[in-house]
Tab-separated table of C-alpha atoms in Angstrom:
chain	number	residue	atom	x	y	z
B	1	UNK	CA	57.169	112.403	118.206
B	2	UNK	CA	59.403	112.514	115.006
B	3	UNK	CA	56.905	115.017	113.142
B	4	UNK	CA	57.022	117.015	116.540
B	5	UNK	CA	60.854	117.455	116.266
B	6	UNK	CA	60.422	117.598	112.243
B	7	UNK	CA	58.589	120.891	112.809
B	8	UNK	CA	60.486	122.139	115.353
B	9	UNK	CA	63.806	121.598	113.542
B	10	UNK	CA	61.510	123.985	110.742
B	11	UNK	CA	60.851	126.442	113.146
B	12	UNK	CA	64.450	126.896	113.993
B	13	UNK	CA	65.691	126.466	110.639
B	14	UNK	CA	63.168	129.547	109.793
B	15	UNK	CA	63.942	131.491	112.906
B	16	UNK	CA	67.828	131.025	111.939
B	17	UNK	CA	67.167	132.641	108.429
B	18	UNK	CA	65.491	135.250	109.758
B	19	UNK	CA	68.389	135.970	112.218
B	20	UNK	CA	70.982	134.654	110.108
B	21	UNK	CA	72.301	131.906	112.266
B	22	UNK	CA	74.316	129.949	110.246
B	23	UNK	CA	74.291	125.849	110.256
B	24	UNK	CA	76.490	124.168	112.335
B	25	UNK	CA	77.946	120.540	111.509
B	26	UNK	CA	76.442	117.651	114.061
B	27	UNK	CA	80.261	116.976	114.196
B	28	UNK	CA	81.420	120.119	115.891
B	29	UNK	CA	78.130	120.289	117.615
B	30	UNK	CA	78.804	116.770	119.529
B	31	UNK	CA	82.942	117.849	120.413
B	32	UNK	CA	81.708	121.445	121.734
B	33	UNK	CA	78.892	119.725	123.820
B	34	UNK	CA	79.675	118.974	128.279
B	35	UNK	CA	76.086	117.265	128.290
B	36	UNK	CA	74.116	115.062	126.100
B	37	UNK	CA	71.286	113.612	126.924
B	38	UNK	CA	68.208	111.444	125.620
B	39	UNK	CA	65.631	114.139	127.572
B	40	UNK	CA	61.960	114.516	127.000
B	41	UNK	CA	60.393	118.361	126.930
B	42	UNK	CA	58.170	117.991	130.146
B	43	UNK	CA	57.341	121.527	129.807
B	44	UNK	CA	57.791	125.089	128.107
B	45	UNK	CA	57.627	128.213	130.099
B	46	UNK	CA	59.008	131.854	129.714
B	47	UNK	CA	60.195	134.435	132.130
B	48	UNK	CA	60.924	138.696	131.751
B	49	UNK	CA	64.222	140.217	132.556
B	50	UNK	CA	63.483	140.637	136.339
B	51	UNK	CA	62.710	136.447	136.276
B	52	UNK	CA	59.027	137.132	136.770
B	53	UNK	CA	57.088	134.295	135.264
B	54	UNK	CA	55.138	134.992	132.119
B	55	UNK	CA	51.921	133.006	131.486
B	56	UNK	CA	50.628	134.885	128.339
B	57	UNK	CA	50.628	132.532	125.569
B	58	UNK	CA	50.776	135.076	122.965
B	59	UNK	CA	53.983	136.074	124.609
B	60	UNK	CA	56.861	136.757	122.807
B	61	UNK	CA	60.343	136.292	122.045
B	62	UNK	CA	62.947	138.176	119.618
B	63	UNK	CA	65.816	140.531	119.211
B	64	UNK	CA	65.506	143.453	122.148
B	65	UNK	CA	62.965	141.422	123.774
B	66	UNK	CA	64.260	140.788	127.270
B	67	UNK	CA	61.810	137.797	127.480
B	68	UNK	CA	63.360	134.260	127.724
B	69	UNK	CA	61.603	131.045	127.275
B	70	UNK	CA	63.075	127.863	128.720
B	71	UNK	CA	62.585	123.882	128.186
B	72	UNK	CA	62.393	121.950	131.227
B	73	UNK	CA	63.599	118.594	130.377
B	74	UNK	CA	63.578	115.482	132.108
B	75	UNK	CA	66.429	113.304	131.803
B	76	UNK	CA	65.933	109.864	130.448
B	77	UNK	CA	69.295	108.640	129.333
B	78	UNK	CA	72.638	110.639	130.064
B	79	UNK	CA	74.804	109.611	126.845
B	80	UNK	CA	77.561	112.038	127.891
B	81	UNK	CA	79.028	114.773	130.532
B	82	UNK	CA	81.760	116.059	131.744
B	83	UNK	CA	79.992	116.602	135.112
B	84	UNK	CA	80.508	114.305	138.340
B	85	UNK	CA	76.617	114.313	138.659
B	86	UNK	CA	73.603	115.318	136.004
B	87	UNK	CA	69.979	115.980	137.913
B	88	UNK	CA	67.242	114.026	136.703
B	89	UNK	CA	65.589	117.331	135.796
B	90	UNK	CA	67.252	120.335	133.320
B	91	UNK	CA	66.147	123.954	132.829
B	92	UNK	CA	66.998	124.633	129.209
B	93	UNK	CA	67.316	128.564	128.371
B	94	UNK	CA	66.243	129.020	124.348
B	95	UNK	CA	68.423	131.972	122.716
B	96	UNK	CA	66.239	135.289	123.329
B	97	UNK	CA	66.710	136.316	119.437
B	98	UNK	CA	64.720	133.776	118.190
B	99	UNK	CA	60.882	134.912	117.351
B	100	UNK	CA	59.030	132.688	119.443
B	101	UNK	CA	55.852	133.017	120.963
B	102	UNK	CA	55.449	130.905	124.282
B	103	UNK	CA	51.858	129.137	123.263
B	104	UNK	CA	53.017	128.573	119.603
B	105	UNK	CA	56.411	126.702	121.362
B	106	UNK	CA	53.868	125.088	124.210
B	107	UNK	CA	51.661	122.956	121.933
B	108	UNK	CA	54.762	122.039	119.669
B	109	UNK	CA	57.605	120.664	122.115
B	110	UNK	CA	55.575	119.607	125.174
B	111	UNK	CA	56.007	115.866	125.068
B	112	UNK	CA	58.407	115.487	122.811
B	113	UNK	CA	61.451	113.775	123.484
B	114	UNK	CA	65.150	113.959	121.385
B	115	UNK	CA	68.991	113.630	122.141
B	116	UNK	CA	69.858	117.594	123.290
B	117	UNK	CA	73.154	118.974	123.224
B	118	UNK	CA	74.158	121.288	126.160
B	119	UNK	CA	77.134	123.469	127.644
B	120	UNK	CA	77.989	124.807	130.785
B	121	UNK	CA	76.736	124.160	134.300
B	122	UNK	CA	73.935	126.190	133.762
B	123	UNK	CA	72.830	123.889	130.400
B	124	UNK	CA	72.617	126.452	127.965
B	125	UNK	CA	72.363	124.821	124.167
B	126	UNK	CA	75.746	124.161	122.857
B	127	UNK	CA	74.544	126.337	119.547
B	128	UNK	CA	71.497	128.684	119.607
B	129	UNK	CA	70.021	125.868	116.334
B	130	UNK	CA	69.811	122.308	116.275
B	131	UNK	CA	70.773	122.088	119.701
B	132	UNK	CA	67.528	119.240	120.189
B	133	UNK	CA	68.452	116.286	117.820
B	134	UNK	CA	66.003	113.283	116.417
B	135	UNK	CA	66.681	110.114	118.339
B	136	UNK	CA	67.088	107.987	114.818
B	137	UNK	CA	70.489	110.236	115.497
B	138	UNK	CA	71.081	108.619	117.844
B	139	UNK	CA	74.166	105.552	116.751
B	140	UNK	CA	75.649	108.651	114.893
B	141	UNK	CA	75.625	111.127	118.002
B	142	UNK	CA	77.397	108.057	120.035
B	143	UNK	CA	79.846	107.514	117.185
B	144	UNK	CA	80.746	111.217	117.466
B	145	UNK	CA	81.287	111.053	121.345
B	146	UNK	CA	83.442	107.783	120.933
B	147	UNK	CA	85.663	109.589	118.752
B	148	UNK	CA	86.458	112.808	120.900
C-alpha cells in the first residue's frame, strides 16, 4: 500500500508541474483541513458536466475538460472534524485540471488506504495536491491537529 501512495504522490507531483500547482506545507495543509480521516479508496469513478456517469477507462481529465473523477472513500478512523457527524462513506471530488485518465487512476488508488485531508461539507481536498497523505504520517498529522 505504501508504493501505491508512493506513485500516486508521483502522479500528482507530475500533474502539479504540468499545471503549476505549487507545494503546500503539511503544516498549513493540517490547520486549513474540517476533516481528516484514516480512509481507504474503495473505489474510483468519473462523471461529465451533466453528472452522467462515465465508464470509459480511457476517459479523461484536464484543463477545459468538464469531466470530474471522484474517490469514494470509506472511513476507517476519523482523526479530526469540525462536523457533529462524519458518514462512514465519503465522495471525494479530484480537481478537474489535473490530466488523469479514469483506468490509469482505477488500477492505482483502488485499495489503497492513507490519512486524507478534506474541506467543506461537500469533502472537497483541502489543496488540489497532497491532499491523500502516507499513514507513517500519521504521529506527525496528529501533532499538527493537537497544536491548532
Amino acid at each position: 500500500m505504501k508504493y501505491v501512495l508512493a506513485l500516486f504522490a508521483l502522479l500528482l507531483a507530475g500533474a502539479a508541474c504540468a499545471t503549476s500547482v505549487p507545494l503546500k506545507p503539511l503544516e498549513e495543509m493540517v490547520g486549513e483541513a474540517d476533516h481528516v480521516v484514516v480512509a481507504t479508496v474503495e473505489s474510483v469513478d468519473m462523471v461529465g458536466g451533466r453528472g452522467e456517469p462515465i465508464i470509459d477507462p480511457k476517459a479523461r481529465t484536464g484543463p477545459g475538460s468538464k469531466n470530474r473523477m471522484r474517490f469514494n472513500l470509506r472511513v476507517e478512523e476519523l482523526l479530526f472534524t469540525r462536523s457533529p457527524v462524519l458518514p462512514p462513506a465519503l465522495r471525494v471530488p479530484l480537481w478537474s485540471a489535473w490530466h488523469y485518465e479514469l483506468g490509469d487512476i482505477q488500477e492505482q488508488v483502488t485499495g489503497s488506504t492513507g490519512i486524507f485531508l478534506l474541506k467543506g461539507d461537500d469533502y472537497q481536498p483541502v489543496y488540489p495536491a497532497d491532499f491523500q497523505r502516507p499513514l507513517d504520517e500519521r504521529e506527525q498529522i496528529e501533532r499538527l491537529l493537537q497544536s491548532r
